[in-house]
Short mmCIF file of C-alpha atoms in Angstrom, two decimals:
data_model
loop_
_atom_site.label_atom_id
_atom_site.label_comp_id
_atom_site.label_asym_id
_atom_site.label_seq_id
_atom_site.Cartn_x
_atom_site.Cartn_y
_atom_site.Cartn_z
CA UNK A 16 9.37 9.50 12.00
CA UNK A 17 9.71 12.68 10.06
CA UNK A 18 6.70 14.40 8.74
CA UNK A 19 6.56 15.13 4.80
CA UNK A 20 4.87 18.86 4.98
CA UNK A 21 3.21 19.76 2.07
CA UNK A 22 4.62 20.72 -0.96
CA UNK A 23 4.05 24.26 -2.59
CA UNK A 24 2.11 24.37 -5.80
CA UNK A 25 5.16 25.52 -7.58
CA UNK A 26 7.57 22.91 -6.70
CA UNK A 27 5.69 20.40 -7.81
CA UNK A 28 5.83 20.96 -11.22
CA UNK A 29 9.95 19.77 -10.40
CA UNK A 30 8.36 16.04 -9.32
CA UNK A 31 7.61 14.59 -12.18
CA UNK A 32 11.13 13.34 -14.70
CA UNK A 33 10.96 14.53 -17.77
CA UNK A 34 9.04 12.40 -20.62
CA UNK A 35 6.65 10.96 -18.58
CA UNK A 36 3.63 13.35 -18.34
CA UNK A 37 4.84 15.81 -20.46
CA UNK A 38 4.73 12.99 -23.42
CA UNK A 39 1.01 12.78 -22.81
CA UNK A 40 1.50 8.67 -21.66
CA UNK A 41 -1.46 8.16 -18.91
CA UNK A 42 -0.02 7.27 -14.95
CA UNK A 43 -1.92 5.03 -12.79
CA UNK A 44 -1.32 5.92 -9.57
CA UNK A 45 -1.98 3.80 -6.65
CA UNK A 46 -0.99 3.96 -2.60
CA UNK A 47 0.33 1.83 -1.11
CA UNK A 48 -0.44 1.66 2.68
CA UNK A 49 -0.70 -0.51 5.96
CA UNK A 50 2.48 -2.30 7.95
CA UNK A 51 5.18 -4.36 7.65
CA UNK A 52 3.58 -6.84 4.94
CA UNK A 53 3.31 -4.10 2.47
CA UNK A 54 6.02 -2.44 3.00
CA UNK A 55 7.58 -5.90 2.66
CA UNK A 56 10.02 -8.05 4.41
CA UNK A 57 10.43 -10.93 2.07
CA UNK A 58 14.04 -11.82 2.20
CA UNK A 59 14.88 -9.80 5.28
CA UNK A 60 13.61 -11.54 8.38
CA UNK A 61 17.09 -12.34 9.84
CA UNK A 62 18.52 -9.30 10.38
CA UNK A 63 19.53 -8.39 6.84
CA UNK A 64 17.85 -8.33 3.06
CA UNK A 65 18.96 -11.03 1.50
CA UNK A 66 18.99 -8.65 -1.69
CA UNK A 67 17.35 -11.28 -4.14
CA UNK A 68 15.05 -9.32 -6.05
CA UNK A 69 13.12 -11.99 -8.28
CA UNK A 70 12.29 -11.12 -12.13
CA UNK A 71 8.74 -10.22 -10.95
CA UNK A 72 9.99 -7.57 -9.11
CA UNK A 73 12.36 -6.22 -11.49
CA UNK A 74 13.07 -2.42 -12.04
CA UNK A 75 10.74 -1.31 -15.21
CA UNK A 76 11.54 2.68 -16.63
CA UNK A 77 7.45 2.10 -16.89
CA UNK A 78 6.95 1.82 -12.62
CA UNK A 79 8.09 4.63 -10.91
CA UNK A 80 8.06 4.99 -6.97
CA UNK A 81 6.95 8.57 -5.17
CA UNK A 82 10.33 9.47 -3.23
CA UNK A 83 10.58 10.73 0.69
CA UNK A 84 10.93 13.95 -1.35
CA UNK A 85 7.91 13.72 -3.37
CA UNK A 86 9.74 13.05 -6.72
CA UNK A 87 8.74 10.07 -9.12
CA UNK A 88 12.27 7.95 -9.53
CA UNK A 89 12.41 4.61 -11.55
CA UNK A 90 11.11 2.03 -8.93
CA UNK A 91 13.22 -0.54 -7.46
CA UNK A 92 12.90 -3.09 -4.61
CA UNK A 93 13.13 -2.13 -1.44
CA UNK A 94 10.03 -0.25 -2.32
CA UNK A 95 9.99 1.49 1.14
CA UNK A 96 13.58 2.29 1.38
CA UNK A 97 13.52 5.32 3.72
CA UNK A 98 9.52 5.52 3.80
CA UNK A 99 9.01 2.62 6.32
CA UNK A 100 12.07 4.17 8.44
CA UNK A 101 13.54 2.01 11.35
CA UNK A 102 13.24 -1.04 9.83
CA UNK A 103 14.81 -3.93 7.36
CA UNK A 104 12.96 -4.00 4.82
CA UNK A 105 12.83 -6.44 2.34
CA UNK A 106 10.54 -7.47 -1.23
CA UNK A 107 6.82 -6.17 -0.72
CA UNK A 108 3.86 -7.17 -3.27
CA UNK A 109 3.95 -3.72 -4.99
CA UNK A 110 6.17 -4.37 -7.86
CA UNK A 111 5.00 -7.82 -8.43
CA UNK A 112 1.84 -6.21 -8.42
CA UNK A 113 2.54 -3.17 -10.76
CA UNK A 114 4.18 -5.60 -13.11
CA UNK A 115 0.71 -7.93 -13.85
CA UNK A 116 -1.00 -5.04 -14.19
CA UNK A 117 0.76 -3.69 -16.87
CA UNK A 118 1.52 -7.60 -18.09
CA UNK A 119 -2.26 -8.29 -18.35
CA UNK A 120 -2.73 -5.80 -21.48
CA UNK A 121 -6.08 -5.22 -19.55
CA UNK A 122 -5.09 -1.69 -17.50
CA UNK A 123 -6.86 1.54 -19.10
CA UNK A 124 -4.25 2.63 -21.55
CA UNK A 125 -1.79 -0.09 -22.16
CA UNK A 126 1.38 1.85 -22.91
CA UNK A 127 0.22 3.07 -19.14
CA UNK A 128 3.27 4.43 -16.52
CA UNK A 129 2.76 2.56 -12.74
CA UNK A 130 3.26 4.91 -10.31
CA UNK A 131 3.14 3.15 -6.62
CA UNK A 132 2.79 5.69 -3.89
CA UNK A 133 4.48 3.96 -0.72
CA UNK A 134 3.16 5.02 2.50
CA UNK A 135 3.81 1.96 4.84
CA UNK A 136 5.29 1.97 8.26
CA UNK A 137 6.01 -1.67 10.28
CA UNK A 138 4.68 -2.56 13.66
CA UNK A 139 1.79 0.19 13.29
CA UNK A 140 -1.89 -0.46 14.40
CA UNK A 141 -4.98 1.00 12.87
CA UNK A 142 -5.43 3.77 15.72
CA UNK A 143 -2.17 5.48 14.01
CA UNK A 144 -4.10 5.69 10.92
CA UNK A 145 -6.97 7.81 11.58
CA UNK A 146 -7.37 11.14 10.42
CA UNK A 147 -4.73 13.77 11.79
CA UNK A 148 -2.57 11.40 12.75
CA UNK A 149 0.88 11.64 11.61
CA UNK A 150 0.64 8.77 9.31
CA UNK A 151 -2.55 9.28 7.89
CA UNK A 152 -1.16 13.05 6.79
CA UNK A 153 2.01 11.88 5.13
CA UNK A 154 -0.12 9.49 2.93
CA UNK A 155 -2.56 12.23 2.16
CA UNK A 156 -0.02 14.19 1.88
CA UNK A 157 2.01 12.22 -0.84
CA UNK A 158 -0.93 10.86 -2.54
CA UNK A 159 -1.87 14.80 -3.42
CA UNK A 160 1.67 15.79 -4.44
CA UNK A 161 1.64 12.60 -6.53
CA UNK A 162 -1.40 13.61 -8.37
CA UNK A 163 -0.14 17.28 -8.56
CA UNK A 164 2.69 15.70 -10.81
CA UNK A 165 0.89 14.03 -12.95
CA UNK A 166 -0.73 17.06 -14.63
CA UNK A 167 -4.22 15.79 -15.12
CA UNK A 168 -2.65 12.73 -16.85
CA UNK A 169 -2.80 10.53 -13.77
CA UNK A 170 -5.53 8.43 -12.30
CA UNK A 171 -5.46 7.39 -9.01
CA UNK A 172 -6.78 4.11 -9.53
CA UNK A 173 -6.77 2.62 -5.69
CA UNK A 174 -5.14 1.96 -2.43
CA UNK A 175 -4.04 -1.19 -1.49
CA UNK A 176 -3.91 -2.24 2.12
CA UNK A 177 -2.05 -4.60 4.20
CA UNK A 178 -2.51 -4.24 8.30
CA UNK A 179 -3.70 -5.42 10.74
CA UNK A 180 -1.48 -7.51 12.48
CA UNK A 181 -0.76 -5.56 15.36
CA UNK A 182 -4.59 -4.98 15.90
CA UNK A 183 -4.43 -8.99 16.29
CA UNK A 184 -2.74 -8.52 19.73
CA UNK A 185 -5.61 -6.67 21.65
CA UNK A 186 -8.86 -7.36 22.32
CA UNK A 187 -9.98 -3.87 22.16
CA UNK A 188 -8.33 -3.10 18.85
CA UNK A 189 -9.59 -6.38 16.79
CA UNK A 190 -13.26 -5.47 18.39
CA UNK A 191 -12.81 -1.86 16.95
CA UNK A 192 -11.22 -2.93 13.64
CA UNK A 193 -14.27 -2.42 11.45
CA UNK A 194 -15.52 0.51 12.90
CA UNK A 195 -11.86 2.24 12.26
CA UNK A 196 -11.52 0.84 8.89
CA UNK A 197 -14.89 2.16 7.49
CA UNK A 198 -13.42 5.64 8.98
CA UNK A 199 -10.45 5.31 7.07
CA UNK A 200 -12.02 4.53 3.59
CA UNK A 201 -14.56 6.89 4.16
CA UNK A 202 -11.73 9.85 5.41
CA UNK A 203 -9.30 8.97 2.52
CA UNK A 204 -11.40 9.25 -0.01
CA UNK A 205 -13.36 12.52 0.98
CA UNK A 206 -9.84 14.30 1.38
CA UNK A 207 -8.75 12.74 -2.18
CA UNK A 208 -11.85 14.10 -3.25
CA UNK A 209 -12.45 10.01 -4.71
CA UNK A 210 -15.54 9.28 -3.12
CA UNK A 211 -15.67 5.78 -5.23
CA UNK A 212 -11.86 5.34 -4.89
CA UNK A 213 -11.40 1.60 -5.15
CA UNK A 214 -9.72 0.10 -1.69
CA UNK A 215 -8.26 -3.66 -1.79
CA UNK A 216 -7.34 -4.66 1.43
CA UNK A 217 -5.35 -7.98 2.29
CA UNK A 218 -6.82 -10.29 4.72
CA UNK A 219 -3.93 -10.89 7.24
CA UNK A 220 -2.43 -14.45 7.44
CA UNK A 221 -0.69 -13.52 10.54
CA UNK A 222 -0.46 -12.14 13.99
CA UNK A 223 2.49 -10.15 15.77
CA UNK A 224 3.55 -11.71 18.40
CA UNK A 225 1.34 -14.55 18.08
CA UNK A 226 -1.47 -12.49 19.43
CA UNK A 227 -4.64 -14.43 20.03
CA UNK A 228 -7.28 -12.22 17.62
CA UNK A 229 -6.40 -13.08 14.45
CA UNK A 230 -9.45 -14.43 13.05
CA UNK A 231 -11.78 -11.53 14.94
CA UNK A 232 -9.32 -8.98 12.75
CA UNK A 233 -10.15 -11.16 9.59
CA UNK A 234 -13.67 -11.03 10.66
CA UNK A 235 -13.71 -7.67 10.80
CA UNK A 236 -11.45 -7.06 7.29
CA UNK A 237 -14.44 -9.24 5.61
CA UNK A 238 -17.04 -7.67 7.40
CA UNK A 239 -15.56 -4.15 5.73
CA UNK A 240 -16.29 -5.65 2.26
CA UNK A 241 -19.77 -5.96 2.66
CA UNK A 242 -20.66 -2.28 4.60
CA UNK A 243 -18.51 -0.26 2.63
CA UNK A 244 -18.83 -0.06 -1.56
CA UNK A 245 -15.97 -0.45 -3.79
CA UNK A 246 -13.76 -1.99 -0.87
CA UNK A 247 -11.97 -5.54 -1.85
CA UNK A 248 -10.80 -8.45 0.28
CA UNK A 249 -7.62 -10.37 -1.17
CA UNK A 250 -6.75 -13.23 1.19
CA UNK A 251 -2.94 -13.80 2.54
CA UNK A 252 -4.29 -17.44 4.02
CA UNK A 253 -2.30 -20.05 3.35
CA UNK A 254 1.06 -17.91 1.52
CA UNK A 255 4.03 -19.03 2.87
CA UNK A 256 5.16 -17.29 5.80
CA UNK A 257 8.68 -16.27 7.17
CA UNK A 258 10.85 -18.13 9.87
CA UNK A 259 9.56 -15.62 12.14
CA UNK A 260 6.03 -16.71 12.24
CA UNK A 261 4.64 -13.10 10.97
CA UNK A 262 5.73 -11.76 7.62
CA UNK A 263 5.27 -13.24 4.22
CA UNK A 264 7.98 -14.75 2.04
CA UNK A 265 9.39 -13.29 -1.03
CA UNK A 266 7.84 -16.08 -2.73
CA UNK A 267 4.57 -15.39 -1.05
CA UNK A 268 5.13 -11.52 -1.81
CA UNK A 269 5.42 -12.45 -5.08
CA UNK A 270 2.01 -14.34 -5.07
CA UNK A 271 0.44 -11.75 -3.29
CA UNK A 272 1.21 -8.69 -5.82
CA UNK A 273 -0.44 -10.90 -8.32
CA UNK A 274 -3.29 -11.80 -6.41
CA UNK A 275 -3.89 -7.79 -5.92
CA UNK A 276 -3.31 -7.39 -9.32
CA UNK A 277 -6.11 -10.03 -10.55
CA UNK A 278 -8.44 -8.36 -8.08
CA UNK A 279 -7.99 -4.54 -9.08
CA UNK A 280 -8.06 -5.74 -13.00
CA UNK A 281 -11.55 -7.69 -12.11
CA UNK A 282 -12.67 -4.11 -11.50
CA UNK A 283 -12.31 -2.82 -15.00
#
């Protein structure tokens, strides 16, 4: 996977299309991070994307996505086209999402812009996350250039999380889950310089591979919720999953983005 190296102060006053900051109208920003499930496979677990792209996950001029490049473009499903590389990739809940936010008339700043920062990559376990790794820098990385952009009219309002399958597989990993998430809240929001930057993480529903720690990883996800302030637990459970016994639905992707929404609006 190529690494996004950071951008020069200069250049990044080229990220942001014209009319968006520089008519004053207020960005919420958030990142979107984890595995497959976020990055979304909803429609493409057989090979292919099926290309449906359901009204909920329509393209809006008022959601923009933060490119490979580091420039906002109008957002459009597959989110993670060319972020979550080496893989089909499908509907995800971050459009969904961005789209009851800005339906609920309840965001700070109604005539708000969405911008969703993806940062997902499929098949990844938490130990790829940690600080210095490569994945970890990229969504630093982009999360700062997307900021940069925004010209002090941006807020980034949270990160929302979906992983955790892969850690199902191992005994090890599920047993270190907590320990490693409570490092990554704490890391991501001391480089973002957020240290109350809201975090709403998705219980998983699954596990790759059928791996046999599934409900020690959900353990642990919960467990997060009560050690760590400002961290939120939105449940997968029971959303209908794919013929390939791991990866949500676009139906279920659908229901999920809301879900996220509701809980990051309950914050307000």
């Amino acid at each position: 996977m190529a690494m996004l190296h950071p951008v020069l102060p200069f250049l990044l006053l080229l990220l942001l299309p014209a009319g968006t900051a520089a008519a004053g109208r207020r960005m919420l920003v958030f990142i979107l991070a984890g595995q497959s499930n976020m990055s979304g496979r909803g429609g493409a677990t057989s090979g292919t994307w099926d290309g449906v792209v359901p009204p909920e996950c329509a393209p809006s001029p008022r959601i923009l996505r933060l490119s490979p490049a580091l420039r906002w473009e109008e957002a459009r499903e597959p989110l993670h086209a060319d972020i979550d590389v080496g893989n089909v990739l499908g509907v995800g809940p971050g459009m969904p999402f961005a789209h009851a936010v800005l339906a609920s008339g309840k965001a700070p700043a109604a005539a708000a812009t969405m911008g969703l920062v993806p940062c997902a990559q499929g098949g990844t376990p938490l130990a790829n996350w940690t600080r210095g790794t490569e994945l970890y820098d990229r969504m630093v990385t982009r999360a700062r250039a997307a900021m940069a952009s925004c010209k002090g009219s941006g807020e980034l309002a949270a990160m929302l999380w979906y992983q955790g399958e892969t850690d199902a597989m191992s005994r090890d990993d599920a047993e270190l889950y907590q320990g490693r998430m409570e490092a990554l809240v704490r890391d991501v929001r001391r480089d973002l310089g957020l240290p109350d930057l809201l975090v709403i993480q998705v219980g998983i529903a699954t596990a790759q591979y059928g791996g046999k720690f599934l409900g020690r990883v959900r353990e642990a996800q919960k467990a997060v919720t009560h050690a760590v302030p400002n961290v939120k637990f939105v449940d997968a459970m029971g959303l209908p999953i794919a013929s390939d016994y791991t990866h949500l639905t676009t139906e279920a992707q659908v229901q999920l983005g809301e879900m996220l929404a509701k809980s990051y609006l309950e914050t307000l």
